[in-house]
PDB file of C-alpha atoms and ligand atoms in Angstrom:
ATOM      1  CA  MET A   1      -3.833 -11.533 -10.202  1.00  0.00           C
ATOM      2  CA  LEU A   2      -1.728  -8.547 -11.454  1.00  0.00           C
ATOM      3  CA  TYR A   3      -0.661 -10.737 -14.291  1.00  0.00           C
ATOM      4  CA  THR A   4      -3.589 -13.043 -14.678  1.00  0.00           C
ATOM      5  CA  ASP A   5      -6.771 -10.819 -14.743  1.00  0.00           C
ATOM      6  CA  PRO A   6      -7.209  -9.363 -17.940  1.00  0.00           C
ATOM      7  CA  ARG A   7      -8.218  -6.111 -16.927  1.00  0.00           C
ATOM      8  CA  LEU A   8      -5.262  -5.619 -15.135  1.00  0.00           C
ATOM      9  CA  VAL A   9      -2.873  -7.104 -17.810  1.00  0.00           C
ATOM     10  CA  ALA A  10      -4.381  -4.864 -20.216  1.00  0.00           C
ATOM     11  CA  LEU A  11      -2.946  -1.856 -18.416  1.00  0.00           C
ATOM     12  CA  TYR A  12       0.432  -3.511 -17.743  1.00  0.00           C
ATOM     13  CA  ASP A  13       2.261  -1.715 -21.163  1.00  0.00           C
ATOM     14  CA  ILE A  14       0.662   1.444 -20.012  1.00  0.00           C
ATOM     15  CA  LEU A  15       2.136   1.550 -16.584  1.00  0.00           C
ATOM     16  CA  ASN A  16       5.225   0.036 -18.008  1.00  0.00           C
ATOM     17  CA  PRO A  17       6.467   1.593 -20.970  1.00  0.00           C
ATOM     18  CA  PHE A  18       9.678   1.498 -23.350  1.00  0.00           C
ATOM     19  CA  ALA A  19      11.653   3.346 -21.102  1.00  0.00           C
ATOM     20  CA  ALA A  20      15.987   3.631 -19.958  1.00  0.00           C
ATOM     21  CA  ASP A  21      15.646  -0.038 -18.700  1.00  0.00           C
ATOM     22  CA  THR A  22      14.289  -1.531 -22.248  1.00  0.00           C
ATOM     23  CA  ALA A  23      16.996   0.337 -23.784  1.00  0.00           C
ATOM     24  CA  PHE A  24      20.033  -0.662 -21.404  1.00  0.00           C
ATOM     25  CA  TYR A  25      18.890  -4.296 -22.084  1.00  0.00           C
ATOM     26  CA  LEU A  26      18.476  -3.658 -25.867  1.00  0.00           C
ATOM     27  CA  SER A  27      22.244  -2.589 -25.893  1.00  0.00           C
ATOM     28  CA  LEU A  28      23.050  -5.647 -24.027  1.00  0.00           C
ATOM     29  CA  ALA A  29      21.718  -7.623 -26.668  1.00  0.00           C
ATOM     30  CA  ASP A  30      23.657  -5.716 -29.406  1.00  0.00           C
ATOM     31  CA  GLY A  31      25.370  -8.717 -31.208  1.00  0.00           C
ATOM     32  CA  ALA A  32      23.694 -11.472 -29.491  1.00  0.00           C
ATOM     33  CA  ALA A  33      22.394 -14.441 -31.874  1.00  0.00           C
ATOM     34  CA  HIS A  34      19.901 -15.907 -28.985  1.00  0.00           C
ATOM     35  CA  VAL A  35      18.721 -14.289 -25.950  1.00  0.00           C
ATOM     36  CA  VAL A  36      16.220 -15.734 -23.041  1.00  0.00           C
ATOM     37  CA  ASP A  37      14.099 -13.298 -21.572  1.00  0.00           C
ATOM     38  CA  LEU A  38      12.819 -14.952 -18.425  1.00  0.00           C
ATOM     39  CA  GLY A  39       9.405 -13.472 -16.967  1.00  0.00           C
ATOM     40  CA  CYS A  40       9.099 -11.807 -20.439  1.00  0.00           C
ATOM     41  CA  GLY A  41       5.630 -10.169 -19.207  1.00  0.00           C
ATOM     42  CA  THR A  42       3.680  -8.666 -22.190  1.00  0.00           C
ATOM     43  CA  GLY A  43       6.779  -9.104 -24.610  1.00  0.00           C
ATOM     44  CA  LEU A  44       7.595  -5.400 -25.139  1.00  0.00           C
ATOM     45  CA  LEU A  45      11.672  -6.058 -24.757  1.00  0.00           C
ATOM     46  CA  ALA A  46      11.423  -9.499 -26.269  1.00  0.00           C
ATOM     47  CA  CYS A  47       9.843  -8.244 -29.437  1.00  0.00           C
ATOM     48  CA  GLU A  48      12.308  -5.084 -29.518  1.00  0.00           C
ATOM     49  CA  MET A  49      15.054  -7.806 -29.971  1.00  0.00           C
ATOM     50  CA  ALA A  50      13.353  -9.686 -32.036  1.00  0.00           C
ATOM     51  CA  LYS A  51      12.841  -6.379 -34.460  1.00  0.00           C
ATOM     52  CA  ARG A  52      16.442  -6.059 -34.422  1.00  0.00           C
ATOM     53  CA  GLY A  53      17.166  -9.530 -35.867  1.00  0.00           C
ATOM     54  CA  VAL A  54      18.064 -11.517 -32.456  1.00  0.00           C
ATOM     55  CA  ARG A  55      16.583 -15.125 -31.724  1.00  0.00           C
ATOM     56  CA  VAL A  56      14.533 -14.595 -28.805  1.00  0.00           C
ATOM     57  CA  THR A  57      12.836 -17.000 -26.259  1.00  0.00           C
ATOM     58  CA  GLY A  58      10.558 -15.530 -23.902  1.00  0.00           C
ATOM     59  CA  ILE A  59       9.345 -17.459 -20.898  1.00  0.00           C
ATOM     60  CA  ASP A  60       6.545 -16.427 -18.625  1.00  0.00           C
ATOM     61  CA  PRO A  61       4.157 -18.266 -16.233  1.00  0.00           C
ATOM     62  CA  SER A  62       1.424 -16.286 -16.984  1.00  0.00           C
ATOM     63  CA  PRO A  63      -0.901 -17.054 -19.959  1.00  0.00           C
ATOM     64  CA  GLU A  64      -2.443 -13.698 -19.934  1.00  0.00           C
ATOM     65  CA  MET A  65       0.551 -11.958 -20.008  1.00  0.00           C
ATOM     66  CA  LEU A  66       2.067 -14.190 -23.094  1.00  0.00           C
ATOM     67  CA  ARG A  67      -1.432 -13.475 -24.802  1.00  0.00           C
ATOM     68  CA  VAL A  68      -0.433  -9.776 -25.038  1.00  0.00           C
ATOM     69  CA  ALA A  69       3.031 -10.752 -25.856  1.00  0.00           C
ATOM     70  CA  ARG A  70       1.802 -12.931 -29.105  1.00  0.00           C
ATOM     71  CA  ALA A  71      -0.379 -10.590 -30.123  1.00  0.00           C
ATOM     72  CA  ARG A  72       2.260  -7.809 -30.902  1.00  0.00           C
ATOM     73  CA  PRO A  73       3.313  -6.734 -34.373  1.00  0.00           C
ATOM     74  CA  GLU A  74       6.525  -8.961 -33.751  1.00  0.00           C
ATOM     75  CA  GLY A  75       5.073 -11.560 -31.592  1.00  0.00           C
ATOM     76  CA  ASP A  76       5.241 -14.329 -34.104  1.00  0.00           C
ATOM     77  CA  GLN A  77       8.985 -13.721 -34.594  1.00  0.00           C
ATOM     78  CA  VAL A  78       9.594 -14.810 -30.858  1.00  0.00           C
ATOM     79  CA  THR A  79       9.369 -18.275 -29.431  1.00  0.00           C
ATOM     80  CA  TRP A  80       7.032 -18.097 -26.525  1.00  0.00           C
ATOM     81  CA  ILE A  81       7.174 -20.720 -23.589  1.00  0.00           C
ATOM     82  CA  GLU A  82       4.457 -20.736 -20.820  1.00  0.00           C
ATOM     83  CA  GLY A  83       6.643 -21.431 -17.734  1.00  0.00           C
ATOM     84  CA  ASP A  84       9.297 -20.155 -15.430  1.00  0.00           C
ATOM     85  CA  ALA A  85      13.186 -21.486 -14.859  1.00  0.00           C
ATOM     86  CA  GLY A  86      12.056 -24.911 -14.993  1.00  0.00           C
ATOM     87  CA  ALA A  87      11.575 -24.434 -18.860  1.00  0.00           C
ATOM     88  CA  LEU A  88      14.940 -23.593 -19.220  1.00  0.00           C
ATOM     89  CA  PRO A  89      16.707 -26.835 -20.000  1.00  0.00           C
ATOM     90  CA  PHE A  90      14.204 -27.109 -22.857  1.00  0.00           C
ATOM     91  CA  VAL A  91      15.042 -24.092 -24.519  1.00  0.00           C
ATOM     92  CA  GLY A  92      17.310 -25.166 -27.564  1.00  0.00           C
ATOM     93  CA  GLY A  93      20.577 -23.869 -28.291  1.00  0.00           C
ATOM     94  CA  ARG A  94      23.146 -22.093 -25.913  1.00  0.00           C
ATOM     95  CA  ALA A  95      22.066 -18.533 -25.286  1.00  0.00           C
ATOM     96  CA  ASP A  96      24.509 -15.647 -25.337  1.00  0.00           C
ATOM     97  CA  LEU A  97      22.471 -13.460 -22.842  1.00  0.00           C
ATOM     98  CA  LEU A  98      19.360 -14.427 -20.511  1.00  0.00           C
ATOM     99  CA  VAL A  99      17.546 -11.273 -19.077  1.00  0.00           C
ATOM    100  CA  MET A 100      15.130 -11.011 -16.145  1.00  0.00           C
ATOM    101  CA  THR A 101      13.789  -7.529 -16.456  1.00  0.00           C
ATOM    102  CA  GLY A 102      10.918  -5.585 -14.684  1.00  0.00           C
ATOM    103  CA  HIS A 103      12.227  -6.740 -10.956  1.00  0.00           C
ATOM    104  CA  VAL A 104      11.420 -10.356 -11.720  1.00  0.00           C
ATOM    105  CA  VAL A 105      14.252 -11.798  -9.246  1.00  0.00           C
ATOM    106  CA  GLN A 106      12.212  -9.874  -6.624  1.00  0.00           C
ATOM    107  CA  ALA A 107       9.232 -12.480  -7.199  1.00  0.00           C
ATOM    108  CA  LEU A 108      11.445 -15.014  -6.099  1.00  0.00           C
ATOM    109  CA  LEU A 109      10.856 -15.024  -2.360  1.00  0.00           C
ATOM    110  CA  ASP A 110      13.307 -17.740  -1.357  1.00  0.00           C
ATOM    111  CA  ASP A 111      16.628 -17.748  -1.848  1.00  0.00           C
ATOM    112  CA  ALA A 112      16.739 -21.486  -2.706  1.00  0.00           C
ATOM    113  CA  ALA A 113      14.205 -20.468  -5.778  1.00  0.00           C
ATOM    114  CA  LEU A 114      16.399 -17.640  -6.927  1.00  0.00           C
ATOM    115  CA  LEU A 115      19.511 -20.120  -6.578  1.00  0.00           C
ATOM    116  CA  THR A 116      17.959 -22.827  -8.676  1.00  0.00           C
ATOM    117  CA  ALA A 117      16.864 -20.387 -11.358  1.00  0.00           C
ATOM    118  CA  LEU A 118      20.343 -18.812 -11.515  1.00  0.00           C
ATOM    119  CA  GLN A 119      21.639 -22.232 -11.761  1.00  0.00           C
ATOM    120  CA  ALA A 120      19.313 -23.211 -14.944  1.00  0.00           C
ATOM    121  CA  ALA A 121      20.226 -20.039 -16.436  1.00  0.00           C
ATOM    122  CA  ARG A 122      23.875 -20.725 -16.343  1.00  0.00           C
ATOM    123  CA  ARG A 123      23.218 -23.783 -18.165  1.00  0.00           C
ATOM    124  CA  ALA A 124      21.381 -22.328 -20.901  1.00  0.00           C
ATOM    125  CA  LEU A 125      24.199 -19.971 -21.463  1.00  0.00           C
ATOM    126  CA  ARG A 126      26.980 -20.634 -23.723  1.00  0.00           C
ATOM    127  CA  PRO A 127      30.242 -20.514 -21.986  1.00  0.00           C
ATOM    128  CA  GLY A 128      31.086 -16.940 -21.671  1.00  0.00           C
ATOM    129  CA  GLY A 129      27.084 -15.986 -21.943  1.00  0.00           C
ATOM    130  CA  ARG A 130      25.692 -13.494 -19.752  1.00  0.00           C
ATOM    131  CA  ILE A 131      23.069 -12.973 -17.132  1.00  0.00           C
ATOM    132  CA  ALA A 132      21.378  -9.654 -16.555  1.00  0.00           C
ATOM    133  CA  PHE A 133      18.863  -8.475 -14.096  1.00  0.00           C
ATOM    134  CA  GLU A 134      18.032  -5.745 -11.787  1.00  0.00           C
ATOM    135  CA  SER A 135      16.477  -5.381  -8.199  1.00  0.00           C
ATOM    136  CA  ARG A 136      15.842  -2.642  -5.971  1.00  0.00           C
ATOM    137  CA  HIS A 137      18.433  -1.182  -3.919  1.00  0.00           C
ATOM    138  CA  PRO A 138      16.953  -2.096   0.055  1.00  0.00           C
ATOM    139  CA  ALA A 139      18.950   1.075   1.029  1.00  0.00           C
ATOM    140  CA  ALA A 140      16.694   3.163  -1.354  1.00  0.00           C
ATOM    141  CA  ARG A 141      13.425   1.874   0.596  1.00  0.00           C
ATOM    142  CA  ALA A 142      11.265   2.247  -2.448  1.00  0.00           C
ATOM    143  CA  TRP A 143       8.363   0.738  -0.290  1.00  0.00           C
ATOM    144  CA  GLU A 144       8.010   3.999   1.661  1.00  0.00           C
ATOM    145  CA  ASP A 145       6.457   5.395  -1.746  1.00  0.00           C
ATOM    146  CA  TRP A 146       3.898   2.612  -1.742  1.00  0.00           C
ATOM    147  CA  THR A 147       0.989   4.204   0.150  1.00  0.00           C
ATOM    148  CA  PRO A 148      -1.764   5.622  -1.279  1.00  0.00           C
ATOM    149  CA  GLU A 149      -0.779   9.006  -1.186  1.00  0.00           C
ATOM    150  CA  ARG A 150       2.471   8.923  -2.417  1.00  0.00           C
ATOM    151  CA  SER A 151       1.958   6.419  -5.381  1.00  0.00           C
ATOM    152  CA  MET A 152      -1.426   7.553  -6.739  1.00  0.00           C
ATOM    153  CA  LYS A 153      -1.524   7.707 -10.575  1.00  0.00           C
ATOM    154  CA  ARG A 154      -4.057   8.123 -13.128  1.00  0.00           C
ATOM    155  CA  ILE A 155      -4.088   6.762 -16.495  1.00  0.00           C
ATOM    156  CA  GLU A 156      -6.292   6.365 -19.409  1.00  0.00           C
ATOM    157  CA  ALA A 157      -7.830   2.860 -20.012  1.00  0.00           C
ATOM    158  CA  PRO A 158      -7.377   1.245 -23.396  1.00  0.00           C
ATOM    159  CA  GLY A 159     -11.523   1.182 -23.178  1.00  0.00           C
ATOM    160  CA  GLY A 160     -11.404   4.591 -22.360  1.00  0.00           C
ATOM    161  CA  GLY A 161     -12.205   6.453 -19.211  1.00  0.00           C
ATOM    162  CA  THR A 162      -9.632   7.355 -16.334  1.00  0.00           C
ATOM    163  CA  VAL A 163      -8.437   4.423 -14.054  1.00  0.00           C
ATOM    164  CA  GLU A 164      -6.691   5.362 -10.685  1.00  0.00           C
ATOM    165  CA  VAL A 165      -3.798   2.979  -9.692  1.00  0.00           C
ATOM    166  CA  TRP A 166      -2.386   3.199  -6.205  1.00  0.00           C
ATOM    167  CA  GLN A 167      -0.104   0.763  -3.671  1.00  0.00           C
ATOM    168  CA  GLU A 168      -0.991   0.069  -0.230  1.00  0.00           C
ATOM    169  CA  ARG A 169       2.169  -1.391   1.982  1.00  0.00           C
ATOM    170  CA  HIS A 170       0.628  -3.569   4.414  1.00  0.00           C
ATOM    171  CA  ALA A 171       1.357  -3.230   8.034  1.00  0.00           C
ATOM    172  CA  GLN A 172       4.830  -5.311   8.785  1.00  0.00           C
ATOM    173  CA  PRO A 173       8.023  -5.037  10.177  1.00  0.00           C
ATOM    174  CA  ASP A 174      10.561  -2.817   8.786  1.00  0.00           C
ATOM    175  CA  PRO A 175      11.476  -4.511   5.569  1.00  0.00           C
ATOM    176  CA  ALA A 176      14.999  -3.510   5.779  1.00  0.00           C
ATOM    177  CA  THR A 177      15.244  -6.162   8.381  1.00  0.00           C
ATOM    178  CA  THR A 178      13.083  -8.593   6.743  1.00  0.00           C
ATOM    179  CA  GLY A 179      14.203  -8.420   3.165  1.00  0.00           C
ATOM    180  CA  ARG A 180      10.339  -8.692   2.400  1.00  0.00           C
ATOM    181  CA  VAL A 181       7.398  -6.108   1.706  1.00  0.00           C
ATOM    182  CA  ALA A 182       3.723  -7.205   1.291  1.00  0.00           C
ATOM    183  CA  PHE A 183       1.628  -4.868  -0.435  1.00  0.00           C
ATOM    184  CA  THR A 184      -1.633  -4.395  -2.410  1.00  0.00           C
ATOM    185  CA  THR A 185      -2.248  -2.838  -5.732  1.00  0.00           C
ATOM    186  CA  HIS A 186      -5.641  -1.111  -6.176  1.00  0.00           C
ATOM    187  CA  TYR A 187      -7.020   0.105  -9.728  1.00  0.00           C
ATOM    188  CA  ARG A 188     -10.512   1.817  -9.553  1.00  0.00           C
ATOM    189  CA  PHE A 189     -12.092   1.595 -12.918  1.00  0.00           C
ATOM    190  CA  PRO A 190     -14.567   4.211 -13.724  1.00  0.00           C
ATOM    191  CA  SER A 191     -18.279   3.214 -14.090  1.00  0.00           C
ATOM    192  CA  THR A 192     -19.301   2.290 -17.680  1.00  0.00           C
ATOM    193  CA  THR A 193     -22.325   4.712 -17.171  1.00  0.00           C
ATOM    194  CA  GLY A 194     -20.639   7.616 -15.955  1.00  0.00           C
ATOM    195  CA  GLY A 195     -21.547   7.662 -12.520  1.00  0.00           C
ATOM    196  CA  ALA A 196     -19.385   7.295  -9.428  1.00  0.00           C
ATOM    197  CA  ASP A 197     -21.696   4.291  -8.220  1.00  0.00           C
ATOM    198  CA  GLY A 198     -20.816   1.587 -10.972  1.00  0.00           C
ATOM    199  CA  ALA A 199     -17.250   2.385 -10.341  1.00  0.00           C
ATOM    200  CA  GLU A 200     -15.292  -0.789  -9.459  1.00  0.00           C
ATOM    201  CA  THR A 201     -12.023  -1.415  -7.622  1.00  0.00           C
ATOM    202  CA  LEU A 202      -9.835  -4.676  -8.263  1.00  0.00           C
ATOM    203  CA  SER A 203      -6.833  -5.287  -5.708  1.00  0.00           C
ATOM    204  CA  ALA A 204      -3.997  -7.593  -6.383  1.00  0.00           C
ATOM    205  CA  GLU A 205      -1.850  -8.478  -3.571  1.00  0.00           C
ATOM    206  CA  SER A 206       1.838  -8.869  -4.108  1.00  0.00           C
ATOM    207  CA  GLU A 207       5.031  -9.538  -1.901  1.00  0.00           C
ATOM    208  CA  LEU A 208       8.499  -8.896  -3.035  1.00  0.00           C
ATOM    209  CA  ARG A 209      12.270  -9.640  -1.716  1.00  0.00           C
ATOM    210  CA  PHE A 210      14.456  -7.081  -1.247  1.00  0.00           C
ATOM    211  CA  ARG A 211      18.264  -8.534  -1.534  1.00  0.00           C
ATOM    212  CA  THR A 212      21.571  -6.619  -0.903  1.00  0.00           C
ATOM    213  CA  ALA A 213      24.224  -6.792  -3.643  1.00  0.00           C
ATOM    214  CA  ASP A 214      26.299  -8.876  -1.224  1.00  0.00           C
ATOM    215  CA  ALA A 215      23.362 -11.404  -1.063  1.00  0.00           C
ATOM    216  CA  LEU A 216      22.898 -11.202  -4.658  1.00  0.00           C
ATOM    217  CA  THR A 217      26.478 -11.841  -5.378  1.00  0.00           C
ATOM    218  CA  ASP A 218      26.833 -14.686  -3.235  1.00  0.00           C
ATOM    219  CA  LEU A 219      24.007 -16.584  -5.495  1.00  0.00           C
ATOM    220  CA  LEU A 220      25.456 -15.576  -8.341  1.00  0.00           C
ATOM    221  CA  LYS A 221      28.785 -16.919  -7.663  1.00  0.00           C
ATOM    222  CA  ARG A 222      27.033 -20.005  -5.889  1.00  0.00           C
ATOM    223  CA  ALA A 223      25.380 -20.525  -9.469  1.00  0.00           C
ATOM    224  CA  GLY A 224      28.731 -20.269 -11.507  1.00  0.00           C
ATOM    225  CA  PHE A 225      28.927 -16.768 -12.573  1.00  0.00           C
ATOM    226  CA  ALA A 226      32.409 -15.811 -11.554  1.00  0.00           C
ATOM    227  CA  HIS A 227      32.369 -12.012 -12.951  1.00  0.00           C
ATOM    228  CA  ILE A 228      29.771  -9.410 -12.100  1.00  0.00           C
ATOM    229  CA  ASP A 229      29.661  -5.960 -13.220  1.00  0.00           C
ATOM    230  CA  TRP A 230      27.474  -3.760 -10.995  1.00  0.00           C
ATOM    231  CA  TYR A 231      25.237  -0.729 -11.996  1.00  0.00           C
ATOM    232  CA  GLY A 232      23.514   1.782  -9.976  1.00  0.00           C
ATOM    233  CA  ASP A 233      21.317   3.063 -12.790  1.00  0.00           C
ATOM    234  CA  TRP A 234      20.188   2.687 -16.478  1.00  0.00           C
ATOM    235  CA  THR A 235      22.995   5.044 -17.388  1.00  0.00           C
ATOM    236  CA  ARG A 236      25.808   2.544 -16.101  1.00  0.00           C
ATOM    237  CA  ALA A 237      26.525   4.749 -13.006  1.00  0.00           C
ATOM    238  CA  PRO A 238      28.539   2.714 -10.545  1.00  0.00           C
ATOM    239  CA  LEU A 239      26.359   1.292  -7.631  1.00  0.00           C
ATOM    240  CA  ASP A 240      26.799   2.842  -4.283  1.00  0.00           C
ATOM    241  CA  GLU A 241      24.400   3.590  -1.516  1.00  0.00           C
ATOM    242  CA  THR A 242      22.623   6.236  -3.163  1.00  0.00           C
ATOM    243  CA  SER A 243      21.433   4.095  -6.097  1.00  0.00           C
ATOM    244  CA  ARG A 244      17.668   2.893  -6.432  1.00  0.00           C
ATOM    245  CA  GLU A 245      18.878  -0.090  -8.612  1.00  0.00           C
ATOM    246  CA  LEU A 246      21.346  -2.788  -8.120  1.00  0.00           C
ATOM    247  CA  ILE A 247      21.900  -4.053 -11.814  1.00  0.00           C
ATOM    248  CA  ALA A 248      23.756  -7.010 -12.387  1.00  0.00           C
ATOM    249  CA  VAL A 249      25.374  -8.257 -15.735  1.00  0.00           C
ATOM    250  CA  ALA A 250      27.315 -11.335 -14.966  1.00  0.00           C
ATOM    251  CA  ARG A 251      29.324 -14.144 -16.743  1.00  0.00           C
TER     252      ARG A 251
HETATM  253  C1  LIG B 301       6.754  -6.986 -13.133  1.00  0.00           C
HETATM  254  S1  LIG B 301       6.499  -8.256 -14.533  1.00  0.00           S
HETATM  255  C2  LIG B 301       7.767  -7.874 -15.544  1.00  0.00           C
HETATM  256  C3  LIG B 301       7.684  -8.219 -16.764  1.00  0.00           C
HETATM  257  C4  LIG B 301       8.816  -8.090 -17.949  1.00  0.00           C
HETATM  258  N1  LIG B 301      10.094  -8.737 -17.713  1.00  0.00           N
HETATM  259  C5  LIG B 301       9.114  -6.330 -17.862  1.00  0.00           C
HETATM  260  O1  LIG B 301      10.064  -5.823 -17.937  1.00  0.00           O
HETATM  261  O2  LIG B 301       8.023  -5.766 -18.397  1.00  0.00           O
HETATM  262  C6  LIG B 301       7.097  -9.684 -13.729  1.00  0.00           C
HETATM  263  C7  LIG B 301       6.593 -10.874 -14.721  1.00  0.00           C
HETATM  264  O3  LIG B 301       7.169 -11.971 -13.535  1.00  0.00           O
HETATM  265  C8  LIG B 301       6.594 -12.989 -14.075  1.00  0.00           C
HETATM  266  N2  LIG B 301       6.715 -13.924 -13.087  1.00  0.00           N
HETATM  267  C9  LIG B 301       6.612 -14.384 -11.761  1.00  0.00           C
HETATM  268  N3  LIG B 301       6.612 -15.412 -10.964  1.00  0.00           N
HETATM  269  C10 LIG B 301       7.864 -15.772 -12.078  1.00  0.00           C
HETATM  270  C11 LIG B 301       8.558 -16.889 -12.113  1.00  0.00           C
HETATM  271  N4  LIG B 301       8.989 -17.495 -10.842  1.00  0.00           N
HETATM  272  N5  LIG B 301       9.619 -17.111 -13.089  1.00  0.00           N
HETATM  273  C12 LIG B 301       9.637 -16.131 -14.095  1.00  0.00           C
HETATM  274  N6  LIG B 301       8.850 -15.238 -14.042  1.00  0.00           N
HETATM  275  C13 LIG B 301       7.780 -14.674 -13.328  1.00  0.00           C
HETATM  276  C14 LIG B 301       5.175 -12.574 -14.099  1.00  0.00           C
HETATM  277  O4  LIG B 301       4.056 -13.577 -14.642  1.00  0.00           O
HETATM  278  C15 LIG B 301       5.233 -11.096 -14.660  1.00  0.00           C
HETATM  279  O5  LIG B 301       4.726 -11.385 -15.920  1.00  0.00           O
END
């Protein structure tokens, strides 16, 4: 629902604007001829790369996210594919870089599914081509902030009015042990008439997987990526136990 309800998809770019992560992935694409963006969402990064003359293929299973992507000013310069890693064999050419941004790898809950995606990514890349993605570092326990009190944001809706957005983590065993976090994101839309009575709340369920750097290293190596550079943030700081992100660039 988060990526399929048009009212929620319309808020995605407001909640996820161009930021340090976008700049990081753009710098990786410097000099690349062909980049694949797997889980491209609304296509912000894909279009920024296309603007710089890179041939880009954006793949995402959500037609609603792709509808926003296609409507961007550079949307006609990107090849968009509705699908997931299963579409990678159909991507023409051998890519220089494949990115999975916005914590897409965490949506692949099972190791078997992530391994299959990484293996398909390896085959879609030219020899020496690179894969890059990030996953939230479990040690930073990001889920502790996914409570109504800590996560409440107020944003201006495209159609006017203020939308309240907050997360609510479900009661569950410690994610540090299970590696899984289930939560609901709530969106409270203002009443179209201005009164409190007509306000509407949409709620979307999500589950994410938190893997350690060791677990991700193991999957990358099994998929054929022998050399991995790890970073702990978007300035390329070395990864350590205080890092909030596990950022992998592998070949
Ligand atoms: C948090 S968004 C990230 C979008 C974009 N990469 C970004 O950085 O803004 C997650 C995206 O992953 C997509 N997605 C979900 N499951 C996927 C899968 N198995 N393979 C590829 N993409 C998937 C969703 O449709 C959604 O667009």
